[in-house]
Tab-separated table of N, CA and C and ligand atoms in Angstrom:
chain	number	residue	atom	x	y	z
A	1	UNK	N	0.365	18.135	-19.388
A	1	UNK	CA	-0.812	17.286	-19.607
A	1	UNK	C	-1.001	17.016	-21.089
A	2	UNK	N	-1.044	15.734	-21.433
A	2	UNK	CA	-1.263	15.394	-22.828
A	2	UNK	C	-2.289	14.297	-22.944
A	3	UNK	N	-2.234	13.596	-24.059
A	3	UNK	CA	-3.155	12.482	-24.252
A	3	UNK	C	-2.525	11.200	-23.710
A	4	UNK	N	-3.348	10.332	-23.170
A	4	UNK	CA	-2.850	9.048	-22.696
A	4	UNK	C	-3.944	8.013	-22.872
A	5	UNK	N	-3.551	6.746	-22.819
A	5	UNK	CA	-4.545	5.677	-22.877
A	5	UNK	C	-5.038	5.394	-21.470
A	6	UNK	N	-6.338	5.330	-21.315
A	6	UNK	CA	-6.913	5.044	-20.011
A	6	UNK	C	-6.503	3.635	-19.569
A	7	UNK	N	-5.923	3.501	-18.363
A	7	UNK	CA	-5.499	2.175	-17.907
A	7	UNK	C	-6.674	1.234	-17.658
A	8	UNK	N	-7.867	1.761	-17.527
A	8	UNK	CA	-9.039	0.921	-17.273
A	8	UNK	C	-9.664	0.406	-18.563
A	9	UNK	N	-9.964	1.303	-19.495
A	9	UNK	CA	-10.698	0.898	-20.699
A	9	UNK	C	-9.854	0.990	-21.964
A	10	UNK	N	-8.655	1.617	-21.857
A	10	UNK	CA	-7.758	1.664	-23.010
A	10	UNK	C	-8.053	2.787	-23.983
A	11	UNK	N	-9.111	3.559	-23.732
A	11	UNK	CA	-9.446	4.652	-24.638
A	11	UNK	C	-8.508	5.837	-24.429
A	12	UNK	N	-8.339	6.636	-25.477
A	12	UNK	CA	-7.517	7.828	-25.400
A	12	UNK	C	-8.261	8.909	-24.619
A	13	UNK	N	-7.575	9.562	-23.700
A	13	UNK	CA	-8.223	10.646	-22.945
A	13	UNK	C	-7.196	11.703	-22.603
A	14	UNK	N	-7.671	12.874	-22.232
A	14	UNK	CA	-6.773	13.948	-21.823
A	14	UNK	C	-6.359	13.680	-20.376
A	15	UNK	N	-5.055	13.601	-20.161
A	15	UNK	CA	-4.546	13.265	-18.826
A	15	UNK	C	-5.106	14.185	-17.751
A	16	UNK	N	-5.424	13.576	-16.603
A	16	UNK	CA	-5.959	14.355	-15.494
A	16	UNK	C	-5.423	13.821	-14.177
A	17	UNK	N	-5.805	14.439	-13.074
A	17	UNK	CA	-5.283	14.048	-11.772
A	17	UNK	C	-5.725	12.639	-11.380
A	18	UNK	N	-6.892	12.213	-11.851
A	18	UNK	CA	-7.404	10.905	-11.476
A	18	UNK	C	-6.635	9.777	-12.156
A	19	UNK	N	-5.987	10.060	-13.284
A	19	UNK	CA	-5.202	9.054	-13.975
A	19	UNK	C	-6.028	8.083	-14.797
A	20	UNK	N	-7.316	8.324	-14.931
A	20	UNK	CA	-8.168	7.504	-15.799
A	20	UNK	C	-9.112	8.431	-16.554
A	21	UNK	N	-9.793	7.906	-17.576
A	21	UNK	CA	-10.654	8.753	-18.386
A	21	UNK	C	-11.910	9.138	-17.600
A	22	UNK	N	-12.564	10.258	-17.968
A	22	UNK	CA	-13.729	10.753	-17.212
A	22	UNK	C	-14.828	9.713	-17.081
A	23	UNK	N	-15.001	8.923	-18.137
A	23	UNK	CA	-16.042	7.899	-18.108
A	23	UNK	C	-15.762	6.868	-17.018
A	24	UNK	N	-14.528	6.361	-16.998
A	24	UNK	CA	-14.156	5.366	-15.997
A	24	UNK	C	-14.156	6.003	-14.612
A	25	UNK	N	-13.754	7.262	-14.557
A	25	UNK	CA	-13.734	7.947	-13.281
A	25	UNK	C	-15.146	7.997	-12.697
A	26	UNK	N	-16.107	8.348	-13.555
A	26	UNK	CA	-17.495	8.425	-13.095
A	26	UNK	C	-17.957	7.049	-12.610
A	27	UNK	N	-17.564	6.021	-13.370
A	27	UNK	CA	-17.953	4.673	-13.006
A	27	UNK	C	-17.341	4.288	-11.650
A	28	UNK	N	-16.082	4.672	-11.458
A	28	UNK	CA	-15.415	4.347	-10.191
A	28	UNK	C	-16.054	5.086	-9.026
A	29	UNK	N	-16.480	6.322	-9.289
A	29	UNK	CA	-17.159	7.079	-8.239
A	29	UNK	C	-18.480	6.394	-7.872
A	30	UNK	N	-19.190	5.904	-8.878
A	30	UNK	CA	-20.420	5.153	-8.625
A	30	UNK	C	-20.120	3.928	-7.777
A	31	UNK	N	-19.068	3.211	-8.180
A	31	UNK	CA	-18.656	2.023	-7.439
A	31	UNK	C	-18.313	2.388	-5.995
A	32	UNK	N	-17.568	3.466	-5.837
A	32	UNK	CA	-17.170	3.907	-4.504
A	32	UNK	C	-18.402	4.177	-3.654
A	33	UNK	N	-19.388	4.853	-4.254
A	33	UNK	CA	-20.639	5.138	-3.563
A	33	UNK	C	-21.292	3.850	-3.065
A	34	UNK	N	-21.343	2.868	-3.985
A	34	UNK	CA	-21.963	1.589	-3.654
A	34	UNK	C	-21.274	0.957	-2.452
A	35	UNK	N	-19.939	0.947	-2.485
A	35	UNK	CA	-19.168	0.317	-1.414
A	35	UNK	C	-19.384	1.057	-0.101
A	36	UNK	N	-19.280	2.384	-0.149
A	36	UNK	CA	-19.442	3.184	1.064
A	36	UNK	C	-20.845	2.992	1.637
A	37	UNK	N	-21.825	2.973	0.735
A	37	UNK	CA	-23.217	2.767	1.126
A	37	UNK	C	-23.382	1.417	1.837
A	38	UNK	N	-22.806	0.383	1.221
A	38	UNK	CA	-22.915	-0.966	1.782
A	38	UNK	C	-22.267	-1.038	3.159
A	39	UNK	N	-21.127	-0.365	3.312
A	39	UNK	CA	-20.366	-0.480	4.561
A	39	UNK	C	-20.949	0.361	5.689
A	40	UNK	N	-21.869	1.243	5.348
A	40	UNK	CA	-22.465	2.116	6.357
A	40	UNK	C	-23.116	1.295	7.479
A	41	UNK	N	-23.696	0.155	7.130
A	41	UNK	CA	-24.421	-0.660	8.114
A	41	UNK	C	-23.624	-1.851	8.602
A	42	UNK	N	-22.339	-1.927	8.248
A	42	UNK	CA	-21.537	-3.099	8.603
A	42	UNK	C	-20.347	-2.675	9.452
A	43	UNK	N	-20.022	-3.485	10.473
A	43	UNK	CA	-18.856	-3.193	11.303
A	43	UNK	C	-17.588	-3.744	10.693
A	44	UNK	N	-17.733	-4.940	10.124
A	44	UNK	CA	-16.573	-5.519	9.459
A	44	UNK	C	-17.017	-6.394	8.303
A	45	UNK	N	-16.142	-6.505	7.339
A	45	UNK	CA	-16.464	-7.273	6.137
A	45	UNK	C	-15.169	-7.738	5.501
A	46	UNK	N	-15.260	-8.758	4.686
A	46	UNK	CA	-14.094	-9.151	3.907
A	46	UNK	C	-14.242	-8.574	2.515
A	47	UNK	N	-13.131	-8.490	1.830
A	47	UNK	CA	-13.117	-7.973	0.469
A	47	UNK	C	-14.128	-8.731	-0.392
A	48	UNK	N	-14.131	-10.053	-0.220
A	48	UNK	CA	-15.004	-10.906	-1.003
A	48	UNK	C	-16.475	-10.581	-0.724
A	49	UNK	N	-16.812	-10.370	0.553
A	49	UNK	CA	-18.196	-10.041	0.903
A	49	UNK	C	-18.639	-8.745	0.237
A	50	UNK	N	-17.755	-7.758	0.265
A	50	UNK	CA	-18.094	-6.475	-0.353
A	50	UNK	C	-18.292	-6.668	-1.853
A	51	UNK	N	-17.386	-7.439	-2.443
A	51	UNK	CA	-17.471	-7.701	-3.878
A	51	UNK	C	-18.792	-8.392	-4.221
A	52	UNK	N	-19.149	-9.405	-3.423
A	52	UNK	CA	-20.383	-10.142	-3.670
A	52	UNK	C	-21.596	-9.226	-3.534
A	53	UNK	N	-21.578	-8.370	-2.520
A	53	UNK	CA	-22.747	-7.545	-2.238
A	53	UNK	C	-22.897	-6.384	-3.209
A	54	UNK	N	-21.775	-5.844	-3.704
A	54	UNK	CA	-21.867	-4.641	-4.525
A	54	UNK	C	-21.532	-4.891	-5.991
A	55	UNK	N	-20.824	-5.995	-6.266
A	55	UNK	CA	-20.404	-6.260	-7.634
A	55	UNK	C	-19.214	-5.417	-8.062
A	56	UNK	N	-18.631	-4.677	-7.116
A	56	UNK	CA	-17.483	-3.832	-7.433
A	56	UNK	C	-16.208	-4.681	-7.460
A	57	UNK	N	-15.329	-4.371	-8.410
A	57	UNK	CA	-14.088	-5.143	-8.566
A	57	UNK	C	-13.194	-5.046	-7.334
A	58	UNK	N	-12.535	-6.161	-7.000
A	58	UNK	CA	-11.588	-6.198	-5.870
A	58	UNK	C	-10.596	-5.050	-5.952
A	59	UNK	N	-10.068	-4.859	-7.155
A	59	UNK	CA	-9.035	-3.858	-7.376
A	59	UNK	C	-9.517	-2.472	-6.919
A	60	UNK	N	-10.766	-2.176	-7.267
A	60	UNK	CA	-11.311	-0.857	-6.945
A	60	UNK	C	-11.572	-0.734	-5.447
A	61	UNK	N	-12.071	-1.805	-4.833
A	61	UNK	CA	-12.300	-1.772	-3.386
A	61	UNK	C	-10.974	-1.560	-2.660
A	62	UNK	N	-9.933	-2.276	-3.101
A	62	UNK	CA	-8.622	-2.131	-2.471
A	62	UNK	C	-8.094	-0.712	-2.633
A	63	UNK	N	-8.305	-0.147	-3.806
A	63	UNK	CA	-7.828	1.205	-4.037
A	63	UNK	C	-8.524	2.180	-3.076
A	64	UNK	N	-9.823	1.990	-2.909
A	64	UNK	CA	-10.587	2.822	-1.968
A	64	UNK	C	-10.024	2.684	-0.560
A	65	UNK	N	-9.740	1.430	-0.208
A	65	UNK	CA	-9.252	1.116	1.119
A	65	UNK	C	-7.914	1.800	1.368
A	66	UNK	N	-6.983	1.669	0.412
A	66	UNK	CA	-5.644	2.210	0.598
A	66	UNK	C	-5.630	3.723	0.504
A	67	UNK	N	-6.639	4.307	-0.142
A	67	UNK	CA	-6.651	5.760	-0.243
A	67	UNK	C	-7.404	6.380	0.927
A	68	UNK	N	-7.877	5.537	1.865
A	68	UNK	CA	-8.508	6.061	3.076
A	68	UNK	C	-9.966	6.453	2.896
A	69	UNK	N	-10.584	6.045	1.782
A	69	UNK	CA	-11.991	6.397	1.568
A	69	UNK	C	-12.914	5.549	2.442
A	70	UNK	N	-12.451	4.345	2.807
A	70	UNK	CA	-13.277	3.471	3.629
A	70	UNK	C	-12.810	3.593	5.073
A	71	UNK	N	-13.678	4.096	5.924
A	71	UNK	CA	-13.289	4.251	7.319
A	71	UNK	C	-14.414	3.773	8.225
A	72	UNK	N	-14.049	3.360	9.444
A	72	UNK	CA	-15.052	2.947	10.405
A	72	UNK	C	-15.479	1.506	10.264
A	73	UNK	N	-15.036	0.836	9.221
A	73	UNK	CA	-15.357	-0.573	9.046
A	73	UNK	C	-14.058	-1.357	8.926
A	74	UNK	N	-13.966	-2.455	9.671
A	74	UNK	CA	-12.777	-3.296	9.572
A	74	UNK	C	-12.902	-4.193	8.353
A	75	UNK	N	-12.045	-4.002	7.393
A	75	UNK	CA	-12.100	-4.795	6.173
A	75	UNK	C	-10.967	-5.810	6.168
A	76	UNK	N	-11.292	-7.067	5.929
A	76	UNK	CA	-10.249	-8.060	5.753
A	76	UNK	C	-10.077	-8.325	4.279
A	77	UNK	N	-8.830	-8.380	3.859
A	77	UNK	CA	-8.549	-8.666	2.456
A	77	UNK	C	-7.298	-9.533	2.410
A	78	UNK	N	-7.111	-10.239	1.309
A	78	UNK	CA	-6.000	-11.201	1.261
A	78	UNK	C	-4.635	-10.543	1.159
A	79	UNK	N	-3.671	-11.132	1.865
A	79	UNK	CA	-2.259	-10.753	1.751
A	79	UNK	C	-1.849	-10.888	0.290
A	80	UNK	N	-1.078	-9.917	-0.213
A	80	UNK	CA	-0.735	-9.927	-1.635
A	80	UNK	C	0.159	-11.097	-2.006
A	81	UNK	N	0.804	-11.704	-1.027
A	81	UNK	CA	1.707	-12.808	-1.340
A	81	UNK	C	1.062	-14.172	-1.126
A	82	UNK	N	0.416	-14.397	0.043
A	82	UNK	CA	-0.045	-15.756	0.337
A	82	UNK	C	-1.565	-15.877	0.431
A	83	UNK	N	-2.294	-14.754	0.470
A	83	UNK	CA	-3.742	-14.835	0.481
A	83	UNK	C	-4.385	-14.907	1.858
A	84	UNK	N	-3.583	-14.940	2.929
A	84	UNK	CA	-4.127	-14.890	4.281
A	84	UNK	C	-4.890	-13.585	4.473
A	85	UNK	N	-6.029	-13.633	5.172
A	85	UNK	CA	-6.790	-12.405	5.363
A	85	UNK	C	-6.084	-11.486	6.363
A	86	UNK	N	-5.933	-10.231	5.978
A	86	UNK	CA	-5.296	-9.231	6.834
A	86	UNK	C	-6.182	-7.996	6.858
A	87	UNK	N	-5.911	-7.068	7.786
A	87	UNK	CA	-6.726	-5.858	7.790
A	87	UNK	C	-5.908	-4.586	7.777
A	88	UNK	N	-4.595	-4.707	7.634
A	88	UNK	CA	-3.804	-3.503	7.413
A	88	UNK	C	-2.550	-3.825	6.617
A	89	UNK	N	-2.003	-2.810	5.952
A	89	UNK	CA	-0.838	-3.015	5.111
A	89	UNK	C	-1.194	-3.834	3.885
A	90	UNK	N	-0.175	-4.379	3.240
A	90	UNK	CA	-0.438	-5.169	2.035
A	90	UNK	C	-0.045	-6.620	2.212
A	91	UNK	N	0.752	-6.911	3.250
A	91	UNK	CA	1.213	-8.270	3.473
A	91	UNK	C	0.865	-8.696	4.888
A	92	UNK	N	0.696	-10.014	5.092
A	92	UNK	CA	0.456	-10.524	6.430
A	92	UNK	C	1.765	-10.471	7.227
A	93	UNK	N	1.675	-10.672	8.552
A	93	UNK	CA	2.855	-10.619	9.411
A	93	UNK	C	3.951	-11.539	8.912
A	94	UNK	N	3.518	-12.763	8.538
A	94	UNK	CA	4.490	-13.780	8.141
A	94	UNK	C	5.264	-13.316	6.908
A	95	UNK	N	4.548	-12.804	5.925
A	95	UNK	CA	5.209	-12.394	4.692
A	95	UNK	C	6.067	-11.153	4.900
A	96	UNK	N	5.632	-10.221	5.767
A	96	UNK	CA	6.474	-9.053	6.022
A	96	UNK	C	7.755	-9.490	6.694
A	97	UNK	N	7.638	-10.469	7.629
A	97	UNK	CA	8.825	-10.976	8.310
A	97	UNK	C	9.772	-11.632	7.311
A	98	UNK	N	9.193	-12.419	6.410
A	98	UNK	CA	10.012	-13.068	5.379
A	98	UNK	C	10.812	-12.046	4.595
A	99	UNK	N	10.145	-10.962	4.231
A	99	UNK	CA	10.817	-9.937	3.442
A	99	UNK	C	11.947	-9.318	4.248
A	100	UNK	N	11.678	-9.050	5.541
A	100	UNK	CA	12.726	-8.494	6.404
A	100	UNK	C	13.908	-9.446	6.480
A	101	UNK	N	13.613	-10.752	6.590
A	101	UNK	CA	14.697	-11.714	6.721
A	101	UNK	C	15.517	-11.820	5.436
A	102	UNK	N	14.829	-11.653	4.305
A	102	UNK	CA	15.564	-11.683	3.047
A	102	UNK	C	16.515	-10.505	2.943
A	103	UNK	N	16.197	-9.430	3.629
A	103	UNK	CA	17.042	-8.247	3.554
A	103	UNK	C	18.227	-8.334	4.503
A	104	UNK	N	18.112	-9.151	5.543
A	104	UNK	CA	19.119	-9.184	6.599
A	104	UNK	C	20.543	-9.529	6.140
A	105	UNK	N	20.742	-10.583	5.343
A	105	UNK	CA	22.107	-10.996	5.022
A	105	UNK	C	22.988	-9.842	4.579
A	106	UNK	N	22.449	-8.919	3.814
A	106	UNK	CA	23.248	-7.785	3.354
A	106	UNK	C	23.687	-6.912	4.516
A	107	UNK	N	22.764	-6.680	5.441
A	107	UNK	CA	23.108	-5.869	6.611
A	107	UNK	C	24.262	-6.507	7.363
A	108	UNK	N	24.148	-7.840	7.540
A	108	UNK	CA	25.171	-8.544	8.307
A	108	UNK	C	26.530	-8.408	7.647
A	109	UNK	N	26.558	-8.504	6.316
A	109	UNK	CA	27.822	-8.415	5.596
A	109	UNK	C	28.499	-7.077	5.925
A	110	UNK	N	27.706	-6.032	5.980
A	110	UNK	CA	28.288	-4.725	6.272
A	110	UNK	C	28.827	-4.666	7.694
A	111	UNK	N	28.082	-5.288	8.613
A	111	UNK	CA	28.502	-5.228	10.008
A	111	UNK	C	29.788	-5.998	10.255
A	112	UNK	N	30.068	-6.988	9.378
A	112	UNK	CA	31.260	-7.797	9.579
A	112	UNK	C	32.530	-7.055	9.204
A	113	UNK	N	32.422	-5.900	8.613
A	113	UNK	CA	33.622	-5.168	8.237
A	113	UNK	C	33.685	-3.839	8.976
A	114	UNK	N	33.842	-3.902	10.316
A	114	UNK	CA	33.807	-2.662	11.084
A	114	UNK	C	35.056	-1.824	10.852
A	115	UNK	N	36.162	-2.441	10.302
A	115	UNK	CA	37.401	-1.705	10.091
A	115	UNK	C	37.343	-0.842	8.844
A	116	UNK	N	36.317	-1.083	8.012
A	116	UNK	CA	36.249	-0.331	6.765
A	116	UNK	C	36.068	1.156	7.053
A	117	UNK	N	36.868	1.992	6.386
A	117	UNK	CA	36.840	3.441	6.648
A	117	UNK	C	35.472	4.055	6.399
A	118	UNK	N	34.741	3.552	5.385
A	118	UNK	CA	33.429	4.133	5.099
A	118	UNK	C	32.512	3.997	6.304
A	119	UNK	N	32.551	2.804	6.927
A	119	UNK	CA	31.663	2.575	8.053
A	119	UNK	C	32.025	3.528	9.193
A	120	UNK	N	33.344	3.704	9.419
A	120	UNK	CA	33.774	4.576	10.515
A	120	UNK	C	33.239	5.987	10.294
A	121	UNK	N	33.449	6.486	9.073
A	121	UNK	CA	32.977	7.823	8.766
A	121	UNK	C	31.477	7.898	9.004
A	122	UNK	N	30.817	6.847	8.562
A	122	UNK	CA	29.366	6.853	8.658
A	122	UNK	C	28.900	6.913	10.105
A	123	UNK	N	29.528	6.060	10.974
A	123	UNK	CA	29.043	6.047	12.348
A	123	UNK	C	29.358	7.382	13.009
A	124	UNK	N	30.488	8.006	12.588
A	124	UNK	CA	30.793	9.316	13.155
A	124	UNK	C	29.703	10.302	12.735
A	125	UNK	N	29.310	10.191	11.470
A	125	UNK	CA	28.274	11.071	10.960
A	125	UNK	C	26.970	10.887	11.742
A	126	UNK	N	26.626	9.627	11.921
A	126	UNK	CA	25.379	9.348	12.622
A	126	UNK	C	25.454	9.850	14.049
A	127	UNK	N	26.656	9.695	14.672
A	127	UNK	CA	26.836	10.161	16.043
A	127	UNK	C	26.524	11.653	16.123
A	128	UNK	N	27.081	12.403	15.178
A	128	UNK	CA	26.830	13.842	15.175
A	128	UNK	C	25.352	14.142	14.977
A	129	UNK	N	24.777	13.402	14.038
A	129	UNK	CA	23.361	13.599	13.748
A	129	UNK	C	22.539	13.418	15.003
A	130	UNK	N	22.873	12.340	15.736
A	130	UNK	CA	22.095	12.049	16.929
A	130	UNK	C	22.222	13.168	17.943
A	131	UNK	N	23.466	13.663	18.112
A	131	UNK	CA	23.675	14.748	19.077
A	131	UNK	C	22.819	15.955	18.686
A	132	UNK	N	22.893	16.292	17.395
A	132	UNK	CA	22.113	17.427	16.926
A	132	UNK	C	20.629	17.215	17.211
A	133	UNK	N	20.243	15.989	17.020
A	133	UNK	CA	18.839	15.660	17.145
A	133	UNK	C	18.337	15.877	18.568
A	134	UNK	N	19.213	15.627	19.542
A	134	UNK	CA	18.738	15.678	20.933
A	134	UNK	C	18.941	17.035	21.574
A	135	UNK	N	19.481	17.983	20.818
A	135	UNK	CA	19.692	19.333	21.353
A	135	UNK	C	18.394	19.971	21.825
B	201	ZN	ZN1	-11.475	4.651	-19.289
B	202	ZN	ZN1	1.131	-13.491	3.514
């Protein structure tokens, strides 16, 4: 643990588990309280609605959401790529599919060379693994 610049305010602070300076940490806890308080009476909300009602930054609300601090309320927030409202993960279905499709060509290239010794060894390895797994 040493000194670091706080990613929120840029001030020098002694590194801690929270990763931000105590001042910003306290502020974020206040913000978290506000958000949790607001959501207590709501079944579902969008990120924008929460932001409007509490004045808390989108970034902080998202962090709360991804760290599991917000529960019991369905929150919609924009997909990180296209902005479509989603309520789980970081990307909408369409964008996750796009990413999967971008990855496919490489897989196919490997499958086209079944005679390659590496692949043979590998499938043998996987075969053994599977057997072990089902014991
Ligand atoms: Zn700070
Ligand atoms: Zn998207």
